[in-house]
PDB file of N, CA and C in Angstrom:
ATOM      1  N   UNK A   9     174.816  75.040 184.891  1.00 60.00           N
ATOM      2  CA  UNK A   9     175.532  73.770 184.464  1.00 60.00           C
ATOM      3  C   UNK A   9     176.469  74.298 183.498  1.00 60.00           C
ATOM      4  N   UNK A  10     177.740  73.620 183.595  1.00 69.00           N
ATOM      5  CA  UNK A  10     179.084  73.896 182.881  1.00 69.00           C
ATOM      6  C   UNK A  10     179.266  75.316 182.709  1.00 69.00           C
ATOM      7  N   UNK A  11     179.379  75.808 183.953  1.00 74.00           N
ATOM      8  CA  UNK A  11     179.789  77.284 184.250  1.00 74.00           C
ATOM      9  C   UNK A  11     178.799  78.213 183.684  1.00 74.00           C
ATOM     10  N   UNK A  12     177.501  77.909 183.329  1.00 76.00           N
ATOM     11  CA  UNK A  12     176.560  78.950 182.990  1.00 76.00           C
ATOM     12  C   UNK A  12     175.364  78.879 183.888  1.00 76.00           C
ATOM     13  N   UNK A  13     174.914  79.872 184.375  1.00 76.00           N
ATOM     14  CA  UNK A  13     173.811  80.139 185.294  1.00 76.00           C
ATOM     15  C   UNK A  13     172.349  79.697 184.823  1.00 76.00           C
ATOM     16  N   UNK A  14     171.727  78.681 185.264  1.00 76.00           N
ATOM     17  CA  UNK A  14     170.671  78.179 184.561  1.00 76.00           C
ATOM     18  C   UNK A  14     169.255  78.489 185.436  1.00 76.00           C
ATOM     19  N   UNK A  15     169.405  78.581 186.735  1.00 77.00           N
ATOM     20  CA  UNK A  15     168.351  78.660 187.490  1.00 77.00           C
ATOM     21  C   UNK A  15     168.813  79.473 188.787  1.00 77.00           C
ATOM     22  N   UNK A  16     167.739  80.308 189.400  1.00 78.00           N
ATOM     23  CA  UNK A  16     168.013  81.035 190.555  1.00 78.00           C
ATOM     24  C   UNK A  16     166.536  80.757 191.364  1.00 78.00           C
ATOM     25  N   UNK A  17     166.833  80.604 192.781  1.00 79.00           N
ATOM     26  CA  UNK A  17     165.506  80.762 193.650  1.00 79.00           C
ATOM     27  C   UNK A  17     165.702  81.644 194.865  1.00 79.00           C
ATOM     28  N   UNK A  18     164.654  81.706 195.485  1.00 80.00           N
ATOM     29  CA  UNK A  18     164.620  82.594 196.756  1.00 80.00           C
ATOM     30  C   UNK A  18     163.647  82.163 197.811  1.00 80.00           C
ATOM     31  N   UNK A  19     163.997  82.059 198.991  1.00 79.00           N
ATOM     32  CA  UNK A  19     162.885  81.626 199.950  1.00 79.00           C
ATOM     33  C   UNK A  19     163.367  82.809 201.019  1.00 79.00           C
ATOM     34  N   UNK A  20     162.345  83.522 201.509  1.00 79.00           N
ATOM     35  CA  UNK A  20     162.515  84.580 202.408  1.00 79.00           C
ATOM     36  C   UNK A  20     161.655  84.194 203.798  1.00 79.00           C
ATOM     37  N   UNK A  21     162.213  83.668 204.711  1.00 81.00           N
ATOM     38  CA  UNK A  21     161.710  83.286 205.898  1.00 81.00           C
ATOM     39  C   UNK A  21     162.772  83.065 207.023  1.00 81.00           C
ATOM     40  N   UNK A  22     162.068  82.634 208.267  1.00 83.00           N
ATOM     41  CA  UNK A  22     163.055  82.244 209.321  1.00 83.00           C
ATOM     42  C   UNK A  22     162.936  80.829 209.509  1.00 83.00           C
ATOM     43  N   UNK A  23     164.052  79.975 209.861  1.00 85.00           N
ATOM     44  CA  UNK A  23     164.098  78.713 210.247  1.00 85.00           C
ATOM     45  C   UNK A  23     164.553  78.514 211.369  1.00 85.00           C
ATOM     46  N   UNK A  24     164.039  77.917 212.385  1.00 85.00           N
ATOM     47  CA  UNK A  24     164.707  77.732 213.913  1.00 85.00           C
ATOM     48  C   UNK A  24     166.028  76.805 213.816  1.00 85.00           C
ATOM     49  N   UNK A  25     166.799  77.123 214.808  1.00 83.00           N
ATOM     50  CA  UNK A  25     168.097  76.317 214.799  1.00 83.00           C
ATOM     51  C   UNK A  25     167.794  74.990 214.635  1.00 83.00           C
ATOM     52  N   UNK A  26     167.059  74.355 215.153  1.00 87.00           N
ATOM     53  CA  UNK A  26     167.014  72.889 215.179  1.00 87.00           C
ATOM     54  C   UNK A  26     166.037  72.373 214.081  1.00 87.00           C
ATOM     55  N   UNK A  27     165.517  73.285 213.202  1.00 90.00           N
ATOM     56  CA  UNK A  27     164.591  72.906 212.205  1.00 90.00           C
ATOM     57  C   UNK A  27     165.313  72.919 210.981  1.00 90.00           C
ATOM     58  N   UNK A  28     164.926  72.490 209.836  1.00 89.00           N
ATOM     59  CA  UNK A  28     165.337  72.580 208.373  1.00 89.00           C
ATOM     60  C   UNK A  28     164.353  72.858 207.322  1.00 89.00           C
ATOM     61  N   UNK A  29     164.808  73.392 206.201  1.00 87.00           N
ATOM     62  CA  UNK A  29     163.854  73.830 205.128  1.00 87.00           C
ATOM     63  C   UNK A  29     164.173  72.518 204.018  1.00 87.00           C
ATOM     64  N   UNK A  30     163.083  72.134 203.644  1.00 89.00           N
ATOM     65  CA  UNK A  30     163.278  70.796 202.783  1.00 89.00           C
ATOM     66  C   UNK A  30     162.550  71.044 201.493  1.00 89.00           C
ATOM     67  N   UNK A  31     163.145  71.173 200.297  1.00 86.00           N
ATOM     68  CA  UNK A  31     162.775  71.431 199.027  1.00 86.00           C
ATOM     69  C   UNK A  31     162.766  70.137 198.241  1.00 86.00           C
ATOM     70  N   UNK A  32     161.362  69.579 197.874  1.00 86.00           N
ATOM     71  CA  UNK A  32     161.445  68.354 197.407  1.00 86.00           C
ATOM     72  C   UNK A  32     160.729  68.229 196.099  1.00 86.00           C
ATOM     73  N   UNK A  33     161.633  67.674 195.179  1.00 81.00           N
ATOM     74  CA  UNK A  33     160.862  67.530 193.741  1.00 81.00           C
ATOM     75  C   UNK A  33     160.973  65.974 193.297  1.00 81.00           C
ATOM     76  N   UNK A  34     160.714  65.267 194.408  1.00 81.00           N
ATOM     77  CA  UNK A  34     160.796  63.907 194.169  1.00 81.00           C
ATOM     78  C   UNK A  34     159.236  63.497 193.982  1.00 81.00           C
ATOM     79  N   UNK A  35     158.291  64.093 194.261  1.00 81.00           N
ATOM     80  CA  UNK A  35     156.858  63.532 194.219  1.00 81.00           C
ATOM     81  C   UNK A  35     156.047  64.727 193.731  1.00 81.00           C
ATOM     82  N   UNK A  36     154.963  64.271 193.433  1.00 86.00           N
ATOM     83  CA  UNK A  36     153.980  65.194 192.801  1.00 86.00           C
ATOM     84  C   UNK A  36     152.840  65.475 193.957  1.00 86.00           C
ATOM     85  N   UNK A  37     152.390  66.598 194.363  1.00 87.00           N
ATOM     86  CA  UNK A  37     152.989  67.904 194.048  1.00 87.00           C
ATOM     87  C   UNK A  37     154.358  68.204 194.772  1.00 87.00           C
ATOM     88  N   UNK A  38     155.291  68.858 194.163  1.00 87.00           N
ATOM     89  CA  UNK A  38     156.397  69.469 194.657  1.00 87.00           C
ATOM     90  C   UNK A  38     156.204  70.137 196.002  1.00 87.00           C
ATOM     91  N   UNK A  39     157.302  69.978 196.842  1.00 89.00           N
ATOM     92  CA  UNK A  39     156.810  70.754 198.072  1.00 89.00           C
ATOM     93  C   UNK A  39     157.968  71.531 198.620  1.00 89.00           C
ATOM     94  N   UNK A  40     157.648  72.589 199.400  1.00 89.00           N
ATOM     95  CA  UNK A  40     158.859  73.278 200.273  1.00 89.00           C
ATOM     96  C   UNK A  40     158.356  73.264 201.768  1.00 89.00           C
ATOM     97  N   UNK A  41     158.874  72.563 202.529  1.00 92.00           N
ATOM     98  CA  UNK A  41     158.206  72.373 204.023  1.00 92.00           C
ATOM     99  C   UNK A  41     159.435  72.694 205.186  1.00 92.00           C
ATOM    100  N   UNK A  42     158.933  73.080 206.312  1.00 93.00           N
ATOM    101  CA  UNK A  42     160.025  73.269 207.418  1.00 93.00           C
ATOM    102  C   UNK A  42     159.738  71.901 208.281  1.00 93.00           C
ATOM    103  N   UNK A  43     160.822  71.522 208.378  1.00 94.00           N
ATOM    104  CA  UNK A  43     160.694  70.162 209.403  1.00 94.00           C
ATOM    105  C   UNK A  43     161.316  70.397 210.644  1.00 94.00           C
ATOM    106  N   UNK A  44     160.854  69.639 211.584  1.00 94.00           N
ATOM    107  CA  UNK A  44     161.543  69.634 213.029  1.00 94.00           C
ATOM    108  C   UNK A  44     162.574  68.735 213.262  1.00 94.00           C
ATOM    109  N   UNK A  45     163.012  68.683 214.450  1.00 91.00           N
ATOM    110  CA  UNK A  45     164.106  67.808 214.903  1.00 91.00           C
ATOM    111  C   UNK A  45     163.939  66.430 214.525  1.00 91.00           C
ATOM    112  N   UNK A  46     162.762  65.900 214.901  1.00 94.00           N
ATOM    113  CA  UNK A  46     162.262  64.567 214.316  1.00 94.00           C
ATOM    114  C   UNK A  46     162.101  64.386 212.922  1.00 94.00           C
ATOM    115  N   UNK A  47     162.081  65.375 211.993  1.00 91.00           N
ATOM    116  CA  UNK A  47     161.893  65.240 210.569  1.00 91.00           C
ATOM    117  C   UNK A  47     160.442  65.289 210.300  1.00 91.00           C
ATOM    118  N   UNK A  48     159.666  65.566 211.326  1.00 95.00           N
ATOM    119  CA  UNK A  48     158.243  65.917 211.226  1.00 95.00           C
ATOM    120  C   UNK A  48     157.855  67.220 210.357  1.00 95.00           C
ATOM    121  N   UNK A  49     156.986  67.226 209.536  1.00 95.00           N
ATOM    122  CA  UNK A  49     156.501  68.661 208.992  1.00 95.00           C
ATOM    123  C   UNK A  49     155.883  69.396 209.907  1.00 95.00           C
ATOM    124  N   UNK A  50     156.594  70.733 209.891  1.00 94.00           N
ATOM    125  CA  UNK A  50     156.078  71.662 210.938  1.00 94.00           C
ATOM    126  C   UNK A  50     155.241  72.633 210.255  1.00 94.00           C
ATOM    127  N   UNK A  51     155.521  73.033 208.987  1.00 93.00           N
ATOM    128  CA  UNK A  51     154.823  74.129 208.192  1.00 93.00           C
ATOM    129  C   UNK A  51     155.138  73.928 206.876  1.00 93.00           C
ATOM    130  N   UNK A  52     154.259  74.217 206.033  1.00 92.00           N
ATOM    131  CA  UNK A  52     154.264  74.404 204.550  1.00 92.00           C
ATOM    132  C   UNK A  52     154.797  75.775 204.275  1.00 92.00           C
ATOM    133  N   UNK A  53     156.082  75.882 203.612  1.00 90.00           N
ATOM    134  CA  UNK A  53     156.698  77.241 203.333  1.00 90.00           C
ATOM    135  C   UNK A  53     156.745  77.457 201.910  1.00 90.00           C
ATOM    136  N   UNK A  54     155.794  77.063 201.083  1.00 88.00           N
ATOM    137  CA  UNK A  54     155.863  77.348 199.730  1.00 88.00           C
ATOM    138  C   UNK A  54     155.601  78.794 199.316  1.00 88.00           C
ATOM    139  N   UNK A  55     154.508  79.171 200.079  1.00 87.00           N
ATOM    140  CA  UNK A  55     154.224  80.572 199.868  1.00 87.00           C
ATOM    141  C   UNK A  55     155.290  81.788 200.235  1.00 87.00           C
ATOM    142  N   UNK A  56     156.237  81.206 201.115  1.00 83.00           N
ATOM    143  CA  UNK A  56     157.219  82.282 201.387  1.00 83.00           C
ATOM    144  C   UNK A  56     158.430  82.286 200.383  1.00 83.00           C
ATOM    145  N   UNK A  57     158.030  81.664 199.341  1.00 82.00           N
ATOM    146  CA  UNK A  57     159.295  81.640 198.164  1.00 82.00           C
ATOM    147  C   UNK A  57     159.042  83.079 197.250  1.00 82.00           C
ATOM    148  N   UNK A  58     160.025  83.304 196.844  1.00 76.00           N
ATOM    149  CA  UNK A  58     159.978  84.488 195.707  1.00 76.00           C
ATOM    150  C   UNK A  58     159.624  83.940 194.569  1.00 76.00           C
ATOM    151  N   UNK A  59     158.311  84.262 194.111  1.00 75.00           N
ATOM    152  CA  UNK A  59     157.793  83.749 192.819  1.00 75.00           C
ATOM    153  C   UNK A  59     158.214  84.342 191.552  1.00 75.00           C
ATOM    154  N   UNK A  60     159.014  85.304 191.577  1.00 78.00           N
ATOM    155  CA  UNK A  60     159.795  85.618 190.550  1.00 78.00           C
ATOM    156  C   UNK A  60     161.066  84.843 190.017  1.00 78.00           C
ATOM    157  N   UNK A  61     161.266  83.739 190.855  1.00 74.00           N
ATOM    158  CA  UNK A  61     162.530  83.056 190.742  1.00 74.00           C
ATOM    159  C   UNK A  61     162.018  81.775 190.638  1.00 74.00           C
ATOM    160  N   UNK A  62     162.710  80.727 190.358  1.00 76.00           N
ATOM    161  CA  UNK A  62     162.427  79.277 190.152  1.00 76.00           C
ATOM    162  C   UNK A  62     162.341  78.732 191.626  1.00 76.00           C
ATOM    163  N   UNK A  63     161.456  77.914 191.959  1.00 75.00           N
ATOM    164  CA  UNK A  63     161.419  77.196 193.447  1.00 75.00           C
ATOM    165  C   UNK A  63     162.114  75.832 193.233  1.00 75.00           C
ATOM    166  N   UNK A  64     161.888  75.190 192.268  1.00 76.00           N
ATOM    167  CA  UNK A  64     162.258  73.755 191.959  1.00 76.00           C
ATOM    168  C   UNK A  64     163.116  73.845 190.588  1.00 76.00           C
ATOM    169  N   UNK A  65     164.192  72.897 190.637  1.00 74.00           N
ATOM    170  CA  UNK A  65     164.961  72.861 189.263  1.00 74.00           C
ATOM    171  C   UNK A  65     165.515  71.339 189.163  1.00 74.00           C
ATOM    172  N   UNK A  66     165.792  71.022 188.102  1.00 73.00           N
ATOM    173  CA  UNK A  66     166.377  69.601 187.990  1.00 73.00           C
ATOM    174  C   UNK A  66     167.746  69.927 187.375  1.00 73.00           C
ATOM    175  N   UNK A  67     168.566  68.974 188.020  1.00 75.00           N
ATOM    176  CA  UNK A  67     170.028  69.138 187.606  1.00 75.00           C
ATOM    177  C   UNK A  67     170.255  68.686 186.187  1.00 75.00           C
ATOM    178  N   UNK A  68     170.901  68.967 185.332  1.00 76.00           N
ATOM    179  CA  UNK A  68     171.113  68.426 183.957  1.00 76.00           C
ATOM    180  C   UNK A  68     172.598  67.833 183.983  1.00 76.00           C
ATOM    181  N   UNK A  69     172.688  66.916 182.857  1.00 76.00           N
ATOM    182  CA  UNK A  69     173.821  66.009 182.755  1.00 76.00           C
ATOM    183  C   UNK A  69     174.921  67.015 182.615  1.00 76.00           C
ATOM    184  N   UNK A  70     176.274  66.874 183.089  1.00 77.00           N
ATOM    185  CA  UNK A  70     177.450  67.685 183.047  1.00 77.00           C
ATOM    186  C   UNK A  70     177.692  68.200 184.389  1.00 77.00           C
ATOM    187  N   UNK A  71     178.611  69.283 184.546  1.00 78.00           N
ATOM    188  CA  UNK A  71     179.079  69.742 185.795  1.00 78.00           C
ATOM    189  C   UNK A  71     178.155  70.690 186.413  1.00 78.00           C
ATOM    190  N   UNK A  72     177.519  70.400 187.438  1.00 76.00           N
ATOM    191  CA  UNK A  72     176.465  71.195 188.385  1.00 76.00           C
ATOM    192  C   UNK A  72     176.992  71.778 189.506  1.00 76.00           C
ATOM    193  N   UNK A  73     176.674  73.034 189.748  1.00 78.00           N
ATOM    194  CA  UNK A  73     177.222  73.718 190.860  1.00 78.00           C
ATOM    195  C   UNK A  73     175.890  74.396 191.681  1.00 78.00           C
ATOM    196  N   UNK A  74     175.778  74.093 192.796  1.00 78.00           N
ATOM    197  CA  UNK A  74     174.637  74.809 193.596  1.00 78.00           C
ATOM    198  C   UNK A  74     175.240  75.776 194.779  1.00 78.00           C
ATOM    199  N   UNK A  75     174.749  76.820 194.729  1.00 76.00           N
ATOM    200  CA  UNK A  75     175.395  77.876 195.627  1.00 76.00           C
ATOM    201  C   UNK A  75     174.321  78.135 196.484  1.00 76.00           C
ATOM    202  N   UNK A  76     174.679  78.429 197.794  1.00 76.00           N
ATOM    203  CA  UNK A  76     173.465  78.790 198.962  1.00 76.00           C
ATOM    204  C   UNK A  76     174.056  80.028 199.700  1.00 76.00           C
ATOM    205  N   UNK A  77     173.161  81.187 199.711  1.00 75.00           N
ATOM    206  CA  UNK A  77     173.796  82.207 200.855  1.00 75.00           C
ATOM    207  C   UNK A  77     172.388  82.505 201.571  1.00 75.00           C
ATOM    208  N   UNK A  78     172.825  82.975 202.593  1.00 76.00           N
ATOM    209  CA  UNK A  78     171.607  83.405 203.565  1.00 76.00           C
ATOM    210  C   UNK A  78     172.192  84.727 204.343  1.00 76.00           C
ATOM    211  N   UNK A  79     171.130  85.599 204.919  1.00 76.00           N
ATOM    212  CA  UNK A  79     171.315  86.558 205.701  1.00 76.00           C
ATOM    213  C   UNK A  79     171.313  86.547 207.147  1.00 76.00           C
ATOM    214  N   UNK A  80     171.215  85.302 207.760  1.00 71.00           N
ATOM    215  CA  UNK A  80     171.221  84.898 209.023  1.00 71.00           C
ATOM    216  C   UNK A  80     172.683  85.080 209.782  1.00 71.00           C
ATOM    217  N   UNK A  81     172.447  85.028 211.048  1.00 72.00           N
ATOM    218  CA  UNK A  81     173.588  85.042 211.918  1.00 72.00           C
ATOM    219  C   UNK A  81     174.452  83.904 212.106  1.00 72.00           C
ATOM    220  N   UNK A  82     173.553  82.835 211.950  1.00 71.00           N
ATOM    221  CA  UNK A  82     174.457  81.634 212.057  1.00 71.00           C
ATOM    222  C   UNK A  82     174.967  80.906 210.813  1.00 71.00           C
ATOM    223  N   UNK A  83     175.675  80.054 210.953  1.00 73.00           N
ATOM    224  CA  UNK A  83     176.269  79.318 209.888  1.00 73.00           C
ATOM    225  C   UNK A  83     175.160  78.410 209.110  1.00 73.00           C
ATOM    226  N   UNK A  84     175.238  78.326 207.721  1.00 74.00           N
ATOM    227  CA  UNK A  84     174.363  77.486 207.137  1.00 74.00           C
ATOM    228  C   UNK A  84     174.827  76.123 206.973  1.00 74.00           C
ATOM    229  N   UNK A  85     174.005  75.016 207.324  1.00 74.00           N
ATOM    230  CA  UNK A  85     174.280  73.614 207.313  1.00 74.00           C
ATOM    231  C   UNK A  85     173.414  73.052 206.085  1.00 74.00           C
ATOM    232  N   UNK A  86     173.989  72.698 205.135  1.00 74.00           N
ATOM    233  CA  UNK A  86     173.318  72.236 203.966  1.00 74.00           C
ATOM    234  C   UNK A  86     173.553  70.906 203.438  1.00 74.00           C
ATOM    235  N   UNK A  87     172.600  70.009 202.753  1.00 74.00           N
ATOM    236  CA  UNK A  87     172.833  68.730 202.175  1.00 74.00           C
ATOM    237  C   UNK A  87     172.016  68.784 201.112  1.00 74.00           C
ATOM    238  N   UNK A  88     172.469  68.356 199.985  1.00 75.00           N
ATOM    239  CA  UNK A  88     171.925  68.250 198.869  1.00 75.00           C
ATOM    240  C   UNK A  88     171.856  66.744 198.191  1.00 75.00           C
ATOM    241  N   UNK A  89     170.714  66.324 197.913  1.00 72.00           N
ATOM    242  CA  UNK A  89     170.480  64.837 197.489  1.00 72.00           C
ATOM    243  C   UNK A  89     169.841  64.928 195.945  1.00 72.00           C
ATOM    244  N   UNK A  90     170.699  64.113 195.149  1.00 71.00           N
ATOM    245  CA  UNK A  90     170.143  64.070 193.932  1.00 71.00           C
ATOM    246  C   UNK A  90     169.676  62.611 193.315  1.00 71.00           C
ATOM    247  N   UNK A  91     168.798  62.761 192.445  1.00 71.00           N
ATOM    248  CA  UNK A  91     168.238  61.396 191.839  1.00 71.00           C
ATOM    249  C   UNK A  91     168.695  61.242 190.511  1.00 71.00           C
ATOM    250  N   UNK A  92     169.385  60.100 190.048  1.00 71.00           N
ATOM    251  CA  UNK A  92     169.679  60.011 188.642  1.00 71.00           C
ATOM    252  C   UNK A  92     168.450  59.224 188.052  1.00 71.00           C
ATOM    253  N   UNK A  93     167.937  59.651 186.915  1.00 71.00           N
ATOM    254  CA  UNK A  93     166.831  59.311 186.361  1.00 71.00           C
ATOM    255  C   UNK A  93     167.260  59.382 184.768  1.00 71.00           C
ATOM    256  N   UNK A  94     166.867  58.258 184.047  1.00 71.00           N
ATOM    257  CA  UNK A  94     166.886  58.374 182.678  1.00 71.00           C
ATOM    258  C   UNK A  94     165.958  57.574 181.814  1.00 71.00           C
ATOM    259  N   UNK A  95     165.833  57.792 180.579  1.00 73.00           N
ATOM    260  CA  UNK A  95     164.899  57.058 179.734  1.00 73.00           C
ATOM    261  C   UNK A  95     165.469  56.542 178.530  1.00 73.00           C
ATOM    262  N   UNK A  96     165.167  55.501 178.030  1.00 77.00           N
ATOM    263  CA  UNK A  96     165.544  54.982 176.911  1.00 77.00           C
ATOM    264  C   UNK A  96     164.405  54.962 175.872  1.00 77.00           C
ATOM    265  N   UNK A  97     164.760  55.083 174.529  1.00 73.00           N
ATOM    266  CA  UNK A  97     163.856  55.153 173.366  1.00 73.00           C
ATOM    267  C   UNK A  97     164.071  53.979 172.564  1.00 73.00           C
TER     268      UNK A  97
END
């Protein structure tokens, strides 16, 4: 946030070309799943995460940048969704 690294995460596994990896922090419990072409859950991928890093993180107010890299042969297609929430006192 604001040009300062605050979180890192790592997933080590293979995702088929027509599948996607979904990291979901909108419900309890949080989940990391592989989904098929019809958006159906194919497998729970939580255990394939690097547990020395963060698996879930919340964006903070300010300027946020998310960087993704991979060791695969194909181009990464990525979509990020955010949800704004706030509380008043």
